[in-house]
Amino acid sequence: MYLKPQPRYSEDIDVVQVISEPIKPIIDRLRDVLSFLGEPIIKQKRNNNTLIFRVNSTILPIIPMRLKIEINCREHFNVLGFETINFSIKNQWFSGECKILTYKLDELIGTKVRALYERRKGRDLYDLYKALQNDGLNTENVIACFKKYMNKEGKSPTRELYLSNMDDKMTNEEFLGDTQQLLDPNEFYNPHIAYEVVKEKLINKI
């Protein structure tokens, strides 16, 4: 919603249950709205619920595809407040518009800084690199949000610990090659260059 055009392919839709309440009505509503995709596999855990739909592509060659909707059920808080964004779509399958309640960009990117630390997925580095090209991003707010979320988890990694974490990842071939199937083949992307930018503009501010 904030980065246009969409920088990379993603088969996941991540949403957050912003109010603490029973999750079943939300799951039932999603199943109803997306019934044209068939019946999903539902995986329920303490902190998240996932709906997985399996469909075939609508253009040749026909290949099996997966759509995963993951609901974060544990973080019923925010740091910078919510924002409502107008969203519209128009294509051969569906046209419509709506309003989407979301987090402010700085807070979303703050949670992405957390993801880069906690996961071993190079796509998180790529996402941060692309987000830093947005002139409206306030990196001080980003790091403040990162620290708030980490403190909620009882963690408070220092800059040195974060850098050590990244030094390990930047020698891991799986991490470095994670985006190969997700990017436009015409896009040049070097994870080592991206890391230097992310380190200078974000990690060094921790």
PDB file of N, CA and C in Angstrom, residues 117 159 188:
ATOM      1  N   TYR A 117      15.977  -9.287  12.165  1.00  0.00           N
ATOM      2  CA  TYR A 117      16.782  -9.791  13.282  1.00  0.00           C
ATOM      3  C   TYR A 117      16.367 -11.209  13.676  1.00  0.00           C
ATOM      4  N   ARG A 159      23.116  -2.733  19.450  1.00  0.00           N
ATOM      5  CA  ARG A 159      23.584  -2.595  18.074  1.00  0.00           C
ATOM      6  C   ARG A 159      24.630  -3.652  17.751  1.00  0.00           C
ATOM      7  N   PHE A 188      18.066  -5.307 -10.921  1.00  0.00           N
ATOM      8  CA  PHE A 188      19.372  -5.617 -10.345  1.00  0.00           C
ATOM      9  C   PHE A 188      19.287  -5.428  -8.840  1.00  0.00           C
TER      10      PHE A 188
END
